[in-house]
PDB file of C-alpha atoms in Angstrom:
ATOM      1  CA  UNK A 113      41.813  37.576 -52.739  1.00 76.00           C
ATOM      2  CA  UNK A 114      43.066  36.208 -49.401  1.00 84.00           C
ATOM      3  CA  UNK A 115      39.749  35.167 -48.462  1.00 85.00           C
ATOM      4  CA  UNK A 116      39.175  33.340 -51.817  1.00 86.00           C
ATOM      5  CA  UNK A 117      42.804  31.603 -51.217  1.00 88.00           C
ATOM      6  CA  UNK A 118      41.975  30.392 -47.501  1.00 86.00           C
ATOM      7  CA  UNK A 119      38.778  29.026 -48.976  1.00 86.00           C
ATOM      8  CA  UNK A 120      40.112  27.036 -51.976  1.00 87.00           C
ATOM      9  CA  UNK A 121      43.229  25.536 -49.281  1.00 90.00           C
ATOM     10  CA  UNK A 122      40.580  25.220 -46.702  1.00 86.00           C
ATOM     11  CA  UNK A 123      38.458  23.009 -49.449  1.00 85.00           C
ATOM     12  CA  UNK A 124      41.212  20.992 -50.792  1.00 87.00           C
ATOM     13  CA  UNK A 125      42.471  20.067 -47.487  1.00 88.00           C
ATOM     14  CA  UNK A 126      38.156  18.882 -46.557  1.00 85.00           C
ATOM     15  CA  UNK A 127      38.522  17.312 -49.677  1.00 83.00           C
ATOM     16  CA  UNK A 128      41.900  15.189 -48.769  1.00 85.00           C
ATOM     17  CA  UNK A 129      39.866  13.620 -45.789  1.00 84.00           C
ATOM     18  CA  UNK A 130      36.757  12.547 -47.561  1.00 82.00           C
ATOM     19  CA  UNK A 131      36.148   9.765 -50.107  1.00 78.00           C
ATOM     20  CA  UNK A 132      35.301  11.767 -53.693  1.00 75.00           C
ATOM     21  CA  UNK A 133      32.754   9.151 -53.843  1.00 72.00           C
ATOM     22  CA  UNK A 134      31.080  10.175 -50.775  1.00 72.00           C
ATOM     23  CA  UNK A 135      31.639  14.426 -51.873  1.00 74.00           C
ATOM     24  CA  UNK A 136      29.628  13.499 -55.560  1.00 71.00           C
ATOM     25  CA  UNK A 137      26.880  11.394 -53.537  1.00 69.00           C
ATOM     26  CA  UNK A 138      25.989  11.769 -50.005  1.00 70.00           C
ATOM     27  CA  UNK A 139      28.631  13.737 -48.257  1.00 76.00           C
ATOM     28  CA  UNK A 140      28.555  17.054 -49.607  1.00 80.00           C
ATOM     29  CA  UNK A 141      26.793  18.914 -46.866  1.00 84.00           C
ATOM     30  CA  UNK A 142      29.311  17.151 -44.158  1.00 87.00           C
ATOM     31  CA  UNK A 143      32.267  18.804 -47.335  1.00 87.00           C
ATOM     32  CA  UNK A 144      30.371  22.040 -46.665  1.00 88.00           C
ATOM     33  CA  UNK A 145      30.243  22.603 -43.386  1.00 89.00           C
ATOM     34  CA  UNK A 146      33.776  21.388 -42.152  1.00 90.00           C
ATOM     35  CA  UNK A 147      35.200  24.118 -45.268  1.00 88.00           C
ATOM     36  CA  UNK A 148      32.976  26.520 -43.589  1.00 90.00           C
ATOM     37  CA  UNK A 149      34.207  26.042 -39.828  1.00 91.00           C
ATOM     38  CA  UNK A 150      37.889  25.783 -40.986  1.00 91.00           C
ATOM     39  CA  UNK A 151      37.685  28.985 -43.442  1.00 89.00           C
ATOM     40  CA  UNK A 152      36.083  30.632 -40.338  1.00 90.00           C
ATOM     41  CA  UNK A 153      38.895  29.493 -37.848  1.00 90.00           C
ATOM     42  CA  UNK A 154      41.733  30.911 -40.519  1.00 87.00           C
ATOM     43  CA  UNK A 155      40.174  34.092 -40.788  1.00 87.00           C
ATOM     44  CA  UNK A 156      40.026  34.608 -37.388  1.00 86.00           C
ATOM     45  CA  UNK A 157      43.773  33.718 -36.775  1.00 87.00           C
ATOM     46  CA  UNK A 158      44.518  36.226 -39.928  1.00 85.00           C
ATOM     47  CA  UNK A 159      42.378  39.033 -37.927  1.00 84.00           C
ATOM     48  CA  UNK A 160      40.988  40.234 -41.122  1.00 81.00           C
ATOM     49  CA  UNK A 161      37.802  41.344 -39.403  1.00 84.00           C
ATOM     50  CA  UNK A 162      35.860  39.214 -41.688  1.00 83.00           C
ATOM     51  CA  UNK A 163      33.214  36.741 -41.094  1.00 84.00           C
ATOM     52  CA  UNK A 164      31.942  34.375 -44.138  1.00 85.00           C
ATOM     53  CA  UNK A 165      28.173  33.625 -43.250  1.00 87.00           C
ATOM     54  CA  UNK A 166      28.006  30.331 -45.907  1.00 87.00           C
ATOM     55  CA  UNK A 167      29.759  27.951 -47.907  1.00 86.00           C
ATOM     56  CA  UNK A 168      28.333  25.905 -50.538  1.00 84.00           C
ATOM     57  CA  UNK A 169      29.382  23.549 -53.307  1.00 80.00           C
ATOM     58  CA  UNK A 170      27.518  25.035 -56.510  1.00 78.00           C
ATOM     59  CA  UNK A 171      28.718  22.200 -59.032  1.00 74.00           C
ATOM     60  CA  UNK A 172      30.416  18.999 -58.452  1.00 73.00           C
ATOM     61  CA  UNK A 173      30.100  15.873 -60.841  1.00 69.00           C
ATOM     62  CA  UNK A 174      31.279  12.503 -61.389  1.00 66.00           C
ATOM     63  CA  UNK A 175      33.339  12.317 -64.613  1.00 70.00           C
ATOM     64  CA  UNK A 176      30.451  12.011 -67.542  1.00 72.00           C
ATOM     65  CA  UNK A 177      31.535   8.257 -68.024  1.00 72.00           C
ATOM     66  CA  UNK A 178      29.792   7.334 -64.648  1.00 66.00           C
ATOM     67  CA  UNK A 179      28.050  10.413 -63.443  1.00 65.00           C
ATOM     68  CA  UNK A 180      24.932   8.434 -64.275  1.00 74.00           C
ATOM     69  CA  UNK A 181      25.971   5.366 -61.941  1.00 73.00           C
ATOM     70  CA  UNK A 182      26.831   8.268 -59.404  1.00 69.00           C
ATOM     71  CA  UNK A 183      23.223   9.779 -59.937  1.00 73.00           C
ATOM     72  CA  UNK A 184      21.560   6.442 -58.863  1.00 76.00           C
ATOM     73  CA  UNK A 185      23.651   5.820 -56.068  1.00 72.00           C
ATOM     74  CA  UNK A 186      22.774   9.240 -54.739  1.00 72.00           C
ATOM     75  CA  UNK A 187      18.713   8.803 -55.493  1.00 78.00           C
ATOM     76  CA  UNK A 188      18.913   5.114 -53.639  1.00 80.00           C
ATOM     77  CA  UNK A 189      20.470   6.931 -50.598  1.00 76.00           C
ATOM     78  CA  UNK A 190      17.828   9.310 -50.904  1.00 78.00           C
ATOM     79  CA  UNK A 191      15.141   6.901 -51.049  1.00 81.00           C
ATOM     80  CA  UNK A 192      17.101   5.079 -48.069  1.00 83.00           C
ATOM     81  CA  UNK A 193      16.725   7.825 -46.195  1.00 82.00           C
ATOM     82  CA  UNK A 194      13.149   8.472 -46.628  1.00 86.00           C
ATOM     83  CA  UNK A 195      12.539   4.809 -45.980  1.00 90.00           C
ATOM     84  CA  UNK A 196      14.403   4.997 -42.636  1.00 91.00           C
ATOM     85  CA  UNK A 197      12.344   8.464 -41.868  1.00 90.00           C
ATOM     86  CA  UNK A 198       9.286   6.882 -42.325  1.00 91.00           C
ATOM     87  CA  UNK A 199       9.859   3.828 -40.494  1.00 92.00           C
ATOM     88  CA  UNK A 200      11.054   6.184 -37.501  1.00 92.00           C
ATOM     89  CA  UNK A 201       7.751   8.044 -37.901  1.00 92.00           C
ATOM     90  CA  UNK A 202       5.670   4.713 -37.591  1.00 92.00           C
ATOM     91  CA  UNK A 203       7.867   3.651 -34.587  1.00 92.00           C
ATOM     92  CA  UNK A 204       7.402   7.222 -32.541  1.00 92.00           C
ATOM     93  CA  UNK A 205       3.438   6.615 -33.682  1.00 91.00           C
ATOM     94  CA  UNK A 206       3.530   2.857 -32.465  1.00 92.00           C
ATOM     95  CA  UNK A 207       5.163   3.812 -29.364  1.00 92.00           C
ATOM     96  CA  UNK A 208       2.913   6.639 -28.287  1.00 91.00           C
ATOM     97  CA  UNK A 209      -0.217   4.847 -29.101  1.00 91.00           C
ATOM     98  CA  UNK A 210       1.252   1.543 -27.422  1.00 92.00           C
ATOM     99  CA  UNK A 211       1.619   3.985 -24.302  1.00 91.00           C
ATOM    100  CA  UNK A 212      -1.635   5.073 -24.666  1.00 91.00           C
ATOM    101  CA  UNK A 213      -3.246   1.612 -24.197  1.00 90.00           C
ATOM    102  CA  UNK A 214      -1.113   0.790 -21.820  1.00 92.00           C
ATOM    103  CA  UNK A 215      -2.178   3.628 -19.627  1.00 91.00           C
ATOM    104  CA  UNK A 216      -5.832   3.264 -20.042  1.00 91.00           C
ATOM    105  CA  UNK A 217      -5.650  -0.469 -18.859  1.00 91.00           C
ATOM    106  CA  UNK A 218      -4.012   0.677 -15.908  1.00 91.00           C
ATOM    107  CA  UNK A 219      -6.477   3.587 -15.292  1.00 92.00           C
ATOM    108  CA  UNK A 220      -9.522   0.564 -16.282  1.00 92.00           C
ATOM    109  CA  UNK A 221      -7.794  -2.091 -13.762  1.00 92.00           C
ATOM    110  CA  UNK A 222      -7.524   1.016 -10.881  1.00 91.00           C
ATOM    111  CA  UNK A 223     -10.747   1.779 -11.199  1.00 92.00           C
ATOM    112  CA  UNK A 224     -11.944  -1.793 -11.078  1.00 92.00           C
ATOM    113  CA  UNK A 225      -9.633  -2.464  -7.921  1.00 92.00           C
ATOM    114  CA  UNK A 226     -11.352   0.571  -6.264  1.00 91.00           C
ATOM    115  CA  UNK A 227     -14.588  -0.467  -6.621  1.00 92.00           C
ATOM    116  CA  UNK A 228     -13.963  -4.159  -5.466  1.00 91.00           C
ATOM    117  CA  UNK A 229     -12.347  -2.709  -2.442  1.00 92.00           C
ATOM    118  CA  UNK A 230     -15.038  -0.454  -1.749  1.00 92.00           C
ATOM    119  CA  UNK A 231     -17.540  -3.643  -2.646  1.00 90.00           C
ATOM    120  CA  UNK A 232     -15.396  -5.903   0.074  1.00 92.00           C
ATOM    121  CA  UNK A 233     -15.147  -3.098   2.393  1.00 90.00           C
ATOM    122  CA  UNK A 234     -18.837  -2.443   2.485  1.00 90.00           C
ATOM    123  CA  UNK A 235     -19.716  -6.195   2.601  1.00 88.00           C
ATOM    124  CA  UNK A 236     -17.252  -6.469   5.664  1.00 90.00           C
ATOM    125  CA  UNK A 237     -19.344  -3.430   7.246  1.00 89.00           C
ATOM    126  CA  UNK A 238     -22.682  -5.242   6.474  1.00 86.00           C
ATOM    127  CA  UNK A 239     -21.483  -8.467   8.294  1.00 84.00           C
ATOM    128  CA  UNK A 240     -19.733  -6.823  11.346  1.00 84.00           C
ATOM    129  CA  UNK A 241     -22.876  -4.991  11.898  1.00 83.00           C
ATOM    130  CA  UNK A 242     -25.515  -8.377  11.370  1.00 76.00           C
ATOM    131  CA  UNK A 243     -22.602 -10.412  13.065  1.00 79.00           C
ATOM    132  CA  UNK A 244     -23.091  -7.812  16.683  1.00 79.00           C
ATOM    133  CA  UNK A 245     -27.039  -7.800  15.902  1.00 73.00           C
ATOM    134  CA  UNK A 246     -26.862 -11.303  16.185  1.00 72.00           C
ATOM    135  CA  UNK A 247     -24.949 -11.578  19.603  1.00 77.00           C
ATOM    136  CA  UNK A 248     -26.991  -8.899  20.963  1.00 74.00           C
ATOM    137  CA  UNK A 249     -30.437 -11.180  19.904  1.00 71.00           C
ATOM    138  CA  UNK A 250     -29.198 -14.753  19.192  1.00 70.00           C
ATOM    139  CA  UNK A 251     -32.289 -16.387  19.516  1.00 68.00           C
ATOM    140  CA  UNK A 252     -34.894 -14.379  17.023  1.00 70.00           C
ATOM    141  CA  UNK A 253     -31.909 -13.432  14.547  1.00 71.00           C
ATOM    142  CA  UNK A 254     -30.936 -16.935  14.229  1.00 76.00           C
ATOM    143  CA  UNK A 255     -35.007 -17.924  13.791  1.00 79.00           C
ATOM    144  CA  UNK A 256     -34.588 -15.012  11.304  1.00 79.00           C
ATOM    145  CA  UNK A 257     -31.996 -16.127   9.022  1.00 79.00           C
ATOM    146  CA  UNK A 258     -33.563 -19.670   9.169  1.00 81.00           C
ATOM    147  CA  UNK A 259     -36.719 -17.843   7.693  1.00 82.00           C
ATOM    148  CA  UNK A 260     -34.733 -15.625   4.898  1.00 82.00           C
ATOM    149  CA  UNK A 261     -33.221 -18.814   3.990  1.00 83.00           C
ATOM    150  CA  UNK A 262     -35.864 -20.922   3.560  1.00 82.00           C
ATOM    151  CA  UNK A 263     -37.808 -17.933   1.821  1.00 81.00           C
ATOM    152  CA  UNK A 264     -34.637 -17.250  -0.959  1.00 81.00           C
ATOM    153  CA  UNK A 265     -34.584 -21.613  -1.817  1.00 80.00           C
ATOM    154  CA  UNK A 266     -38.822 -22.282  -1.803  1.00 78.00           C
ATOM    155  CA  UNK A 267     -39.339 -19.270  -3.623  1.00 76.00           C
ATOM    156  CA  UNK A 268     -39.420 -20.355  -7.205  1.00 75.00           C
ATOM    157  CA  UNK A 269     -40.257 -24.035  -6.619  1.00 73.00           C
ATOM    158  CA  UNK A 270     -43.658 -26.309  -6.458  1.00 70.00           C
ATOM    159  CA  UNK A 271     -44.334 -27.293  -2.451  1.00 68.00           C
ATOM    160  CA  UNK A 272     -46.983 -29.509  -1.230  1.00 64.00           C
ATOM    161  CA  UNK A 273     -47.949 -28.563   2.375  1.00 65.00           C
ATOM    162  CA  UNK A 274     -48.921 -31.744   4.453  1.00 64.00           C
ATOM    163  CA  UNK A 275     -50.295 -30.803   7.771  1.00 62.00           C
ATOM    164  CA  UNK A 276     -49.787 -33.770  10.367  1.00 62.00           C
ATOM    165  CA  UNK A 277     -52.108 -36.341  11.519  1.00 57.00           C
ATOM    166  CA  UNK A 278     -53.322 -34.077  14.270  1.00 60.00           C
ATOM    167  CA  UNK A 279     -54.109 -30.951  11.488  1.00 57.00           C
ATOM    168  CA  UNK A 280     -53.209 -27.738  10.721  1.00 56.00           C
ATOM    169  CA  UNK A 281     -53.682 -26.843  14.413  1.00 58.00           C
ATOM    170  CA  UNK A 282     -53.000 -22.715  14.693  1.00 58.00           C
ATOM    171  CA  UNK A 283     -51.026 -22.861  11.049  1.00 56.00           C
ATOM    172  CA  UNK A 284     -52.370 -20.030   9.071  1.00 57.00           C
ATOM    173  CA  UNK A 285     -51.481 -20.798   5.377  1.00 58.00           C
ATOM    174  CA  UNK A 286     -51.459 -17.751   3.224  1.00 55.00           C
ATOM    175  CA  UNK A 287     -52.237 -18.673  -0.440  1.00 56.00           C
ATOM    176  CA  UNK A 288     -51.201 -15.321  -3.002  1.00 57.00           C
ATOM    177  CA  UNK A 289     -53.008 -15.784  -6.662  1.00 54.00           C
ATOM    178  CA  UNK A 290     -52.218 -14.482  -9.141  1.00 53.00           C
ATOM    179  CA  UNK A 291     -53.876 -10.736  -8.822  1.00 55.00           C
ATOM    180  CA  UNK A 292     -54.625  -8.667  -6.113  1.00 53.00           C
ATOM    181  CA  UNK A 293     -53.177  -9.422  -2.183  1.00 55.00           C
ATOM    182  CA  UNK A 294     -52.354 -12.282  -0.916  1.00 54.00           C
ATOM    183  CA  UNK A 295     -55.824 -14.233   1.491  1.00 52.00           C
ATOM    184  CA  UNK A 296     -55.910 -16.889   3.955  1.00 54.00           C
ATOM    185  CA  UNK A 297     -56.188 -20.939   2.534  1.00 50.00           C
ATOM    186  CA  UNK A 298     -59.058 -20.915   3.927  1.00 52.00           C
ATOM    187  CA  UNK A 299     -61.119 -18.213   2.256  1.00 52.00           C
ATOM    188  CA  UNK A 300     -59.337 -19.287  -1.313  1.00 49.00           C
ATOM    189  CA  UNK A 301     -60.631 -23.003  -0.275  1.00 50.00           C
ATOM    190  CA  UNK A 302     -64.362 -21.558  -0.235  1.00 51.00           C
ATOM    191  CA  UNK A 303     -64.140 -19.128  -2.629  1.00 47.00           C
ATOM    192  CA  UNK A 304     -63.245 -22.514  -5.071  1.00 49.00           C
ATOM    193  CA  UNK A 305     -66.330 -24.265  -3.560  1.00 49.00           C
ATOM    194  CA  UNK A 306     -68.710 -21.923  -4.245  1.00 47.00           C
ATOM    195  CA  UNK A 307     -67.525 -20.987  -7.915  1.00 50.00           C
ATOM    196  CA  UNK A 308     -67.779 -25.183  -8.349  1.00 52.00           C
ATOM    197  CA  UNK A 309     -71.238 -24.584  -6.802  1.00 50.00           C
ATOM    198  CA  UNK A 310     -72.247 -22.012  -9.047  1.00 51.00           C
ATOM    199  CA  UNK A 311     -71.427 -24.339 -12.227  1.00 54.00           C
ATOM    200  CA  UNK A 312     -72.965 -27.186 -11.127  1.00 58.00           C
ATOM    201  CA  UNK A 313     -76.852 -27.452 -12.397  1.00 59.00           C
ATOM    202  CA  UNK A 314     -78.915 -28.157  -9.393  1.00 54.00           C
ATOM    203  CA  UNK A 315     -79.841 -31.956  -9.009  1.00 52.00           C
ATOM    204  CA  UNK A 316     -76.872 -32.779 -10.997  1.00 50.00           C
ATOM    205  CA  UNK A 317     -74.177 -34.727  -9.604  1.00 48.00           C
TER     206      UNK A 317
END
């Protein structure tokens, strides 16, 4: 009996500090576990030795002339809720996959840094070692270079080789067709003569 009377003060006084809108709609758990803390505290002071485990409102309604209203109001608060859940959800989702991408361009632009440095640093390497090649034979490197050079721009390109008025001289001119290794102008010059030999009928002109 003394518990039941510390519960039902216990309730009313809740009860006194919360809307009744808010206890038939959306506040009943907050009802039920403020009763439950303050029945707990006035048992304790009593020293009963007792210890209630739960409290719960079983049945609380809106008078029937708007418990209907009161039902709707409590579903849209509901369906609030769940809106706000799922919106949090998507958020948490958005976030961690936003995170995601963000770390994998930073992983893609790291990697791509390391290999330009590496690039740069073996490129520097390359020239330090061509640059001291160079001082140590500045003559035939330099003739060298002029070479590569001129090899890397007539490469793909038409040339017509005009020997001066004096000749060839001791030029060599190395002609490559289109098969097989490459022979000197002079042997491709004969070779062409006698194949035009060989089609032209004897006596003819």
């Amino acid at each position: 009996e003394t518990i039941k009377l510390q519960t039902i003060a216990e309730t009313l006084e809740t009860l006194a500090h919360h809307p009744i809108d808010g206890v038939y709609t959306s506040a009943r758990a907050v009802v039920e576990k403020e009763v439950l803390a303050g029945v707990r505290a006035r048992l304790l002071a009593l020293d009963l030795g007792v210890e209630v485990l739960r409290f719960a409102i079983r049945d609380v309604h809106a008078p029937p002339e708007v418990h209907a209203a009161f039902r709707d109001v409590a579903s849209a608060q509901e369906d609030k809720q769940t809106a706000i859940n799922v919106a949090l959800r998507y958020q948490v989702e958005t976030v961690n996959l936003a995170r995601g991408d963000a770390a994998r361009e930073v992983e893609i632009a790291r990697s791509f840094q390391d290999a330009e440095v590496k690039r740069a640093t073996g490129e520097s390497k390359s020239l330090d070692l061509r640059s001291e090649a160079f001082r140590e034979r500045p003559v035939g490197n330099r003739k060298r270079a002029y070479l590569e050079t001129m090899e890397e721009i007539l490469a793909n390109s038409r040339k017509i080789i005009r020997p001066g008025w004096k000749g060839s001289g001791g030029v060599d001119l190395w002609i490559s067709p289109r098969e097989g290794t490459p022979l000197p102008m002079g042997e491709v010059l004969r070779g062409s003569e006698i194949r035009q030999a060989e089609r032209t009928p004897a006596g003819g002109e």
